[in-house]
mmCIF file with all atom_site columns, C-alpha atoms in Angstrom:
data_model
loop_
_atom_site.group_PDB
_atom_site.id
_atom_site.type_symbol
_atom_site.label_atom_id
_atom_site.label_alt_id
_atom_site.label_comp_id
_atom_site.label_asym_id
_atom_site.label_entity_id
_atom_site.label_seq_id
_atom_site.pdbx_PDB_ins_code
_atom_site.Cartn_x
_atom_site.Cartn_y
_atom_site.Cartn_z
_atom_site.occupancy
_atom_site.B_iso_or_equiv
_atom_site.pdbx_formal_charge
_atom_site.auth_seq_id
_atom_site.auth_comp_id
_atom_site.auth_asym_id
_atom_site.auth_atom_id
_atom_site.pdbx_PDB_model_num
ATOM 1   C CA . MET A 1 1   ? 18.562  -14.602 -3.289  1.00 73.00 ? 38  MET A CA 1
ATOM 2   C CA . ALA A 1 2   ? 17.064  -14.440 -0.190  1.00 83.00 ? 39  ALA A CA 1
ATOM 3   C CA . PHE A 1 3   ? 14.870  -13.442 -0.480  1.00 90.00 ? 40  PHE A CA 1
ATOM 4   C CA . LEU A 1 4   ? 13.790  -15.613 -3.295  1.00 91.00 ? 41  LEU A CA 1
ATOM 5   C CA . SER A 1 5   ? 14.241  -18.153 -0.325  1.00 93.00 ? 42  SER A CA 1
ATOM 6   C CA . GLY A 1 6   ? 12.664  -16.461 1.785   1.00 95.00 ? 43  GLY A CA 1
ATOM 7   C CA . LEU A 1 7   ? 9.729   -17.043 0.024   1.00 96.00 ? 44  LEU A CA 1
ATOM 8   C CA . CYS A 1 8   ? 10.121  -20.628 -1.196  1.00 96.00 ? 45  CYS A CA 1
ATOM 9   C CA . CYS A 1 9   ? 11.245  -22.252 2.431   1.00 97.00 ? 46  CYS A CA 1
ATOM 10  C CA . ILE A 1 10  ? 7.676   -20.114 3.451   1.00 97.00 ? 47  ILE A CA 1
ATOM 11  C CA . GLY A 1 11  ? 5.805   -21.443 1.117   1.00 97.00 ? 48  GLY A CA 1
ATOM 12  C CA . LEU A 1 12  ? 6.792   -24.535 1.382   1.00 97.00 ? 49  LEU A CA 1
ATOM 13  C CA . LEU A 1 13  ? 6.898   -24.748 5.650   1.00 97.00 ? 50  LEU A CA 1
ATOM 14  C CA . MET A 1 14  ? 2.573   -23.437 4.709   1.00 97.00 ? 51  MET A CA 1
ATOM 15  C CA . LEU A 1 15  ? 2.344   -26.215 3.159   1.00 97.00 ? 52  LEU A CA 1
ATOM 16  C CA . GLY A 1 16  ? 3.383   -28.598 5.021   1.00 97.00 ? 53  GLY A CA 1
ATOM 17  C CA . ILE A 1 17  ? 1.849   -27.450 7.662   1.00 97.00 ? 54  ILE A CA 1
ATOM 18  C CA . GLY A 1 18  ? -0.842  -27.681 6.078   1.00 97.00 ? 55  GLY A CA 1
ATOM 19  C CA . TYR A 1 19  ? -1.021  -31.219 5.082   1.00 97.00 ? 56  TYR A CA 1
ATOM 20  C CA . VAL A 1 20  ? 1.137   -32.157 8.741   1.00 98.00 ? 57  VAL A CA 1
ATOM 21  C CA . PHE A 1 21  ? -2.185  -30.740 10.360  1.00 97.00 ? 58  PHE A CA 1
ATOM 22  C CA . HIS A 1 22  ? -4.808  -31.111 7.981   1.00 98.00 ? 59  HIS A CA 1
ATOM 23  C CA . ILE A 1 23  ? -5.796  -27.623 7.250   1.00 97.00 ? 60  ILE A CA 1
ATOM 24  C CA . PRO A 1 24  ? -7.049  -27.398 4.052   1.00 97.00 ? 61  PRO A CA 1
ATOM 25  C CA . PHE A 1 25  ? -6.315  -23.691 3.872   1.00 97.00 ? 62  PHE A CA 1
ATOM 26  C CA . LEU A 1 26  ? -2.740  -24.135 3.558   1.00 97.00 ? 63  LEU A CA 1
ATOM 27  C CA . GLN A 1 27  ? -2.813  -27.175 1.245   1.00 97.00 ? 64  GLN A CA 1
ATOM 28  C CA . VAL A 1 28  ? -3.322  -25.389 -1.697  1.00 97.00 ? 65  VAL A CA 1
ATOM 29  C CA . LEU A 1 29  ? -0.004  -23.799 -2.835  1.00 96.00 ? 66  LEU A CA 1
ATOM 30  C CA . GLN A 1 30  ? -1.172  -19.658 -3.794  1.00 96.00 ? 67  GLN A CA 1
ATOM 31  C CA . HIS A 1 31  ? -2.515  -19.476 -0.587  1.00 97.00 ? 68  HIS A CA 1
ATOM 32  C CA . ASP A 1 32  ? 0.479   -20.362 0.429   1.00 98.00 ? 69  ASP A CA 1
ATOM 33  C CA . ALA A 1 33  ? 2.830   -18.107 -1.698  1.00 98.00 ? 70  ALA A CA 1
ATOM 34  C CA . ARG A 1 34  ? 0.661   -15.537 -0.080  1.00 98.00 ? 71  ARG A CA 1
ATOM 35  C CA . ILE A 1 35  ? 1.524   -15.651 3.152   1.00 98.00 ? 72  ILE A CA 1
ATOM 36  C CA . ALA A 1 36  ? 5.129   -16.669 2.403   1.00 98.00 ? 73  ALA A CA 1
ATOM 37  C CA . ALA A 1 37  ? 5.158   -13.200 0.316   1.00 98.00 ? 74  ALA A CA 1
ATOM 38  C CA . ALA A 1 38  ? 2.915   -11.153 3.402   1.00 98.00 ? 75  ALA A CA 1
ATOM 39  C CA . VAL A 1 39  ? 5.678   -12.332 5.861   1.00 98.00 ? 76  VAL A CA 1
ATOM 40  C CA . MET A 1 40  ? 8.943   -11.835 3.939   1.00 98.00 ? 77  MET A CA 1
ATOM 41  C CA . PHE A 1 41  ? 7.808   -7.579  2.976   1.00 98.00 ? 78  PHE A CA 1
ATOM 42  C CA . MET A 1 42  ? 7.020   -6.786  6.712   1.00 98.00 ? 79  MET A CA 1
ATOM 43  C CA . LEU A 1 43  ? 10.673  -8.943  7.094   1.00 97.00 ? 80  LEU A CA 1
ATOM 44  C CA . ILE A 1 44  ? 12.109  -6.942  4.361   1.00 95.00 ? 81  ILE A CA 1
ATOM 45  C CA . GLY A 1 45  ? 10.183  -3.605  5.209   1.00 97.00 ? 82  GLY A CA 1
ATOM 46  C CA . TYR A 1 46  ? 10.928  -4.004  9.334   1.00 97.00 ? 83  TYR A CA 1
ATOM 47  C CA . PHE A 1 47  ? 14.723  -3.560  8.462   1.00 95.00 ? 84  PHE A CA 1
ATOM 48  C CA . HIS A 1 48  ? 13.950  -0.579  6.124   1.00 95.00 ? 85  HIS A CA 1
ATOM 49  C CA . LEU A 1 49  ? 13.061  0.624   9.346   1.00 97.00 ? 86  LEU A CA 1
ATOM 50  C CA . ALA A 1 50  ? 15.655  -0.513  11.780  1.00 96.00 ? 87  ALA A CA 1
ATOM 51  C CA . LYS A 1 51  ? 18.429  0.450   9.498   1.00 93.00 ? 88  LYS A CA 1
ATOM 52  C CA . PRO A 1 52  ? 17.778  2.816   6.899   1.00 94.00 ? 89  PRO A CA 1
ATOM 53  C CA . ASP A 1 53  ? 21.116  3.452   6.581   1.00 91.00 ? 90  ASP A CA 1
ATOM 54  C CA . LYS A 1 54  ? 22.179  0.310   5.514   1.00 89.00 ? 91  LYS A CA 1
ATOM 55  C CA . LEU A 1 55  ? 19.708  1.152   1.964   1.00 90.00 ? 92  LEU A CA 1
ATOM 56  C CA . THR A 1 56  ? 20.347  4.943   1.250   1.00 92.00 ? 93  THR A CA 1
ATOM 57  C CA . TYR A 1 57  ? 23.290  4.358   -0.406  1.00 88.00 ? 94  TYR A CA 1
ATOM 58  C CA . MET A 1 58  ? 21.022  3.098   -3.364  1.00 88.00 ? 95  MET A CA 1
ATOM 59  C CA . VAL A 1 59  ? 19.382  6.522   -4.058  1.00 89.00 ? 96  VAL A CA 1
ATOM 60  C CA . GLU A 1 60  ? 21.708  8.783   -2.952  1.00 89.00 ? 97  GLU A CA 1
ATOM 61  C CA . GLY A 1 61  ? 22.899  11.000  -5.461  1.00 86.00 ? 98  GLY A CA 1
ATOM 62  C CA . MET A 1 62  ? 19.376  9.375   -7.689  1.00 87.00 ? 99  MET A CA 1
ATOM 63  C CA . LEU A 1 63  ? 17.262  10.822  -5.858  1.00 90.00 ? 100 LEU A CA 1
ATOM 64  C CA . PRO A 1 64  ? 16.696  13.864  -2.401  1.00 93.00 ? 101 PRO A CA 1
ATOM 65  C CA . PHE A 1 65  ? 15.768  12.421  0.803   1.00 95.00 ? 102 PHE A CA 1
ATOM 66  C CA . PRO A 1 66  ? 17.091  9.004   0.151   1.00 94.00 ? 103 PRO A CA 1
ATOM 67  C CA . ARG A 1 67  ? 16.687  8.504   4.186   1.00 96.00 ? 104 ARG A CA 1
ATOM 68  C CA . LEU A 1 68  ? 13.282  9.618   4.001   1.00 96.00 ? 105 LEU A CA 1
ATOM 69  C CA . LEU A 1 69  ? 12.700  7.500   0.848   1.00 96.00 ? 106 LEU A CA 1
ATOM 70  C CA . VAL A 1 70  ? 13.817  4.064   2.398   1.00 96.00 ? 107 VAL A CA 1
ATOM 71  C CA . LEU A 1 71  ? 12.014  4.405   5.527   1.00 97.00 ? 108 LEU A CA 1
ATOM 72  C CA . GLY A 1 72  ? 8.727   5.944   3.630   1.00 97.00 ? 109 GLY A CA 1
ATOM 73  C CA . SER A 1 73  ? 9.456   2.780   1.042   1.00 97.00 ? 110 SER A CA 1
ATOM 74  C CA . GLY A 1 74  ? 9.800   -0.111  4.694   1.00 97.00 ? 111 GLY A CA 1
ATOM 75  C CA . VAL A 1 75  ? 6.249   1.451   6.296   1.00 98.00 ? 112 VAL A CA 1
ATOM 76  C CA . LEU A 1 76  ? 4.552   0.969   2.729   1.00 98.00 ? 113 LEU A CA 1
ATOM 77  C CA . GLU A 1 77  ? 6.142   -2.872  2.762   1.00 98.00 ? 114 GLU A CA 1
ATOM 78  C CA . ILE A 1 78  ? 4.556   -3.590  6.293   1.00 98.00 ? 115 ILE A CA 1
ATOM 79  C CA . LEU A 1 79  ? 1.285   -2.268  5.577   1.00 98.00 ? 116 LEU A CA 1
ATOM 80  C CA . LEU A 1 80  ? 0.970   -3.726  2.220   1.00 98.00 ? 117 LEU A CA 1
ATOM 81  C CA . GLY A 1 81  ? 2.274   -7.321  3.157   1.00 98.00 ? 118 GLY A CA 1
ATOM 82  C CA . ALA A 1 82  ? -0.005  -6.771  6.196   1.00 98.00 ? 119 ALA A CA 1
ATOM 83  C CA . GLY A 1 83  ? -2.377  -6.151  2.992   1.00 98.00 ? 120 GLY A CA 1
ATOM 84  C CA . LEU A 1 84  ? -2.011  -9.451  1.366   1.00 98.00 ? 121 LEU A CA 1
ATOM 85  C CA . LEU A 1 85  ? -3.300  -10.870 4.643   1.00 98.00 ? 122 LEU A CA 1
ATOM 86  C CA . ILE A 1 86  ? -6.649  -9.276  4.404   1.00 97.00 ? 123 ILE A CA 1
ATOM 87  C CA . PRO A 1 87  ? -9.745  -10.337 2.522   1.00 95.00 ? 124 PRO A CA 1
ATOM 88  C CA . GLY A 1 88  ? -10.611 -7.707  0.685   1.00 95.00 ? 125 GLY A CA 1
ATOM 89  C CA . MET A 1 89  ? -7.343  -6.137  0.531   1.00 97.00 ? 126 MET A CA 1
ATOM 90  C CA . GLN A 1 90  ? -5.105  -8.376  -1.092  1.00 97.00 ? 127 GLN A CA 1
ATOM 91  C CA . GLN A 1 91  ? -6.205  -7.572  -4.556  1.00 97.00 ? 128 GLN A CA 1
ATOM 92  C CA . TYR A 1 92  ? -5.420  -3.462  -3.629  1.00 98.00 ? 129 TYR A CA 1
ATOM 93  C CA . ALA A 1 93  ? -2.183  -4.570  -1.885  1.00 98.00 ? 130 ALA A CA 1
ATOM 94  C CA . ALA A 1 94  ? -0.829  -6.709  -4.360  1.00 98.00 ? 131 ALA A CA 1
ATOM 95  C CA . THR A 1 95  ? -0.721  -3.929  -7.042  1.00 98.00 ? 132 THR A CA 1
ATOM 96  C CA . GLY A 1 96  ? 0.633   -2.022  -4.648  1.00 98.00 ? 133 GLY A CA 1
ATOM 97  C CA . LEU A 1 97  ? 3.799   -3.641  -3.822  1.00 98.00 ? 134 LEU A CA 1
ATOM 98  C CA . ILE A 1 98  ? 4.073   -5.145  -7.945  1.00 97.00 ? 135 ILE A CA 1
ATOM 99  C CA . ILE A 1 99  ? 4.404   -1.011  -8.346  1.00 97.00 ? 136 ILE A CA 1
ATOM 100 C CA . LEU A 1 100 ? 6.550   -0.672  -5.496  1.00 97.00 ? 137 LEU A CA 1
ATOM 101 C CA . LEU A 1 101 ? 8.907   -3.400  -6.771  1.00 96.00 ? 138 LEU A CA 1
ATOM 102 C CA . VAL A 1 102 ? 8.661   -1.522  -10.480 1.00 96.00 ? 139 VAL A CA 1
ATOM 103 C CA . MET A 1 103 ? 9.822   1.853   -8.608  1.00 94.00 ? 140 MET A CA 1
ATOM 104 C CA . MET A 1 104 ? 12.125  0.456   -6.998  1.00 92.00 ? 141 MET A CA 1
ATOM 105 C CA . PHE A 1 105 ? 14.241  -1.437  -10.024 1.00 92.00 ? 142 PHE A CA 1
ATOM 106 C CA . PRO A 1 106 ? 16.101  1.833   -10.719 1.00 91.00 ? 143 PRO A CA 1
ATOM 107 C CA . ALA A 1 107 ? 18.070  1.728   -7.464  1.00 89.00 ? 144 ALA A CA 1
ATOM 108 C CA . ASN A 1 108 ? 18.725  -1.828  -8.128  1.00 87.00 ? 145 ASN A CA 1
ATOM 109 C CA . ILE A 1 109 ? 20.288  -0.837  -11.661 1.00 89.00 ? 146 ILE A CA 1
ATOM 110 C CA . ARG A 1 110 ? 22.292  1.589   -10.079 1.00 88.00 ? 147 ARG A CA 1
ATOM 111 C CA . VAL A 1 111 ? 23.666  -0.888  -7.486  1.00 84.00 ? 148 VAL A CA 1
ATOM 112 C CA . ALA A 1 112 ? 24.358  -3.296  -10.129 1.00 84.00 ? 149 ALA A CA 1
ATOM 113 C CA . VAL A 1 113 ? 25.615  -0.875  -12.932 1.00 85.00 ? 150 VAL A CA 1
ATOM 114 C CA . LYS A 1 114 ? 28.044  0.378   -10.362 1.00 83.00 ? 151 LYS A CA 1
ATOM 115 C CA . LYS A 1 115 ? 29.338  -2.296  -8.299  1.00 80.00 ? 152 LYS A CA 1
ATOM 116 C CA . LEU A 1 116 ? 28.023  -1.162  -5.185  1.00 79.00 ? 153 LEU A CA 1
ATOM 117 C CA . PRO A 1 117 ? 27.619  -3.703  -2.348  1.00 76.00 ? 154 PRO A CA 1
ATOM 118 C CA . ALA A 1 118 ? 23.810  -5.338  -2.502  1.00 72.00 ? 155 ALA A CA 1
ATOM 119 C CA . PRO A 1 119 ? 21.848  -4.670  0.411   1.00 73.00 ? 156 PRO A CA 1
ATOM 120 C CA . GLY A 1 120 ? 22.427  -6.269  3.580   1.00 65.00 ? 157 GLY A CA 1
ATOM 121 C CA . GLY A 1 121 ? 26.315  -6.245  3.189   1.00 64.00 ? 158 GLY A CA 1
ATOM 122 C CA . LEU A 1 122 ? 26.189  -8.588  0.843   1.00 63.00 ? 159 LEU A CA 1
ATOM 123 C CA . PRO A 1 123 ? 29.511  -8.164  -1.853  1.00 61.00 ? 160 PRO A CA 1
ATOM 124 C CA . ALA A 1 124 ? 29.079  -6.249  -4.455  1.00 63.00 ? 161 ALA A CA 1
ATOM 125 C CA . SER A 1 125 ? 30.008  -9.183  -6.893  1.00 71.00 ? 162 SER A CA 1
ATOM 126 C CA . SER A 1 126 ? 28.615  -8.498  -10.614 1.00 73.00 ? 163 SER A CA 1
ATOM 127 C CA . TRP A 1 127 ? 26.975  -11.826 -10.611 1.00 71.00 ? 164 TRP A CA 1
ATOM 128 C CA . TYR A 1 128 ? 25.397  -11.077 -7.352  1.00 74.00 ? 165 TYR A CA 1
ATOM 129 C CA . THR A 1 129 ? 24.074  -7.365  -8.311  1.00 75.00 ? 166 THR A CA 1
ATOM 130 C CA . SER A 1 130 ? 22.877  -8.297  -11.222 1.00 77.00 ? 167 SER A CA 1
ATOM 131 C CA . SER A 1 131 ? 21.055  -11.511 -10.810 1.00 79.00 ? 168 SER A CA 1
ATOM 132 C CA . ARG A 1 132 ? 18.656  -9.005  -8.206  1.00 80.00 ? 169 ARG A CA 1
ATOM 133 C CA . LEU A 1 133 ? 17.730  -7.575  -11.148 1.00 86.00 ? 170 LEU A CA 1
ATOM 134 C CA . LEU A 1 134 ? 16.452  -11.009 -12.606 1.00 88.00 ? 171 LEU A CA 1
ATOM 135 C CA . PHE A 1 135 ? 14.484  -11.347 -9.726  1.00 90.00 ? 172 PHE A CA 1
ATOM 136 C CA . GLN A 1 136 ? 12.419  -8.958  -9.614  1.00 91.00 ? 173 GLN A CA 1
ATOM 137 C CA . PRO A 1 137 ? 9.938   -10.204 -12.789 1.00 94.00 ? 174 PRO A CA 1
ATOM 138 C CA . VAL A 1 138 ? 10.084  -13.191 -10.261 1.00 95.00 ? 175 VAL A CA 1
ATOM 139 C CA . TYR A 1 139 ? 8.727   -11.783 -7.310  1.00 96.00 ? 176 TYR A CA 1
ATOM 140 C CA . ILE A 1 140 ? 5.933   -9.523  -9.545  1.00 96.00 ? 177 ILE A CA 1
ATOM 141 C CA . LEU A 1 141 ? 4.892   -12.676 -10.818 1.00 97.00 ? 178 LEU A CA 1
ATOM 142 C CA . TRP A 1 142 ? 4.260   -14.498 -7.499  1.00 97.00 ? 179 TRP A CA 1
ATOM 143 C CA . ILE A 1 143 ? 2.742   -11.989 -6.296  1.00 97.00 ? 180 ILE A CA 1
ATOM 144 C CA . TRP A 1 144 ? 0.141   -11.877 -9.403  1.00 97.00 ? 181 TRP A CA 1
ATOM 145 C CA . TRP A 1 145 ? 0.086   -15.078 -8.647  1.00 97.00 ? 182 TRP A CA 1
ATOM 146 C CA . ALA A 1 146 ? -0.588  -15.147 -5.218  1.00 97.00 ? 183 ALA A CA 1
ATOM 147 C CA . VAL A 1 147 ? -3.405  -13.194 -4.952  1.00 96.00 ? 184 VAL A CA 1
ATOM 148 C CA . HIS A 1 148 ? -5.445  -14.736 -7.607  1.00 88.00 ? 185 HIS A CA 1
ATOM 149 C CA . VAL A 1 149 ? -7.010  -17.537 -6.653  1.00 63.00 ? 186 VAL A CA 1
#
């Protein structure tokens, strides 16, 4: 939910800046949504690189080399997030992020089923870990919509 809050806040901030400073590009909600997705994925990617040990538990015992997987996904999130900002790369970056989200879904299912704490040290409350599963399709739709201007 923090990720969705970040997407919405950054998107609305960009839209507001567009209207206050008369920047036509930022007055298009899809542009703002793409910028918000880029920022949020680059931030979450940075978190994967800065504190990989806080996320490895999600895939430990499920896949080999959990630390390497967390670091690799962080690099991909940063690169693909940045790709959302580069004309000509946006479609590829969006497709890559959507694939990445689908590939990460089993780890989120594992967290919910095993009642593990949510990433970032949030409590293992079942309503929260289960609700994260519902938001994954929302993020996929957000990314798809944001690049199809």
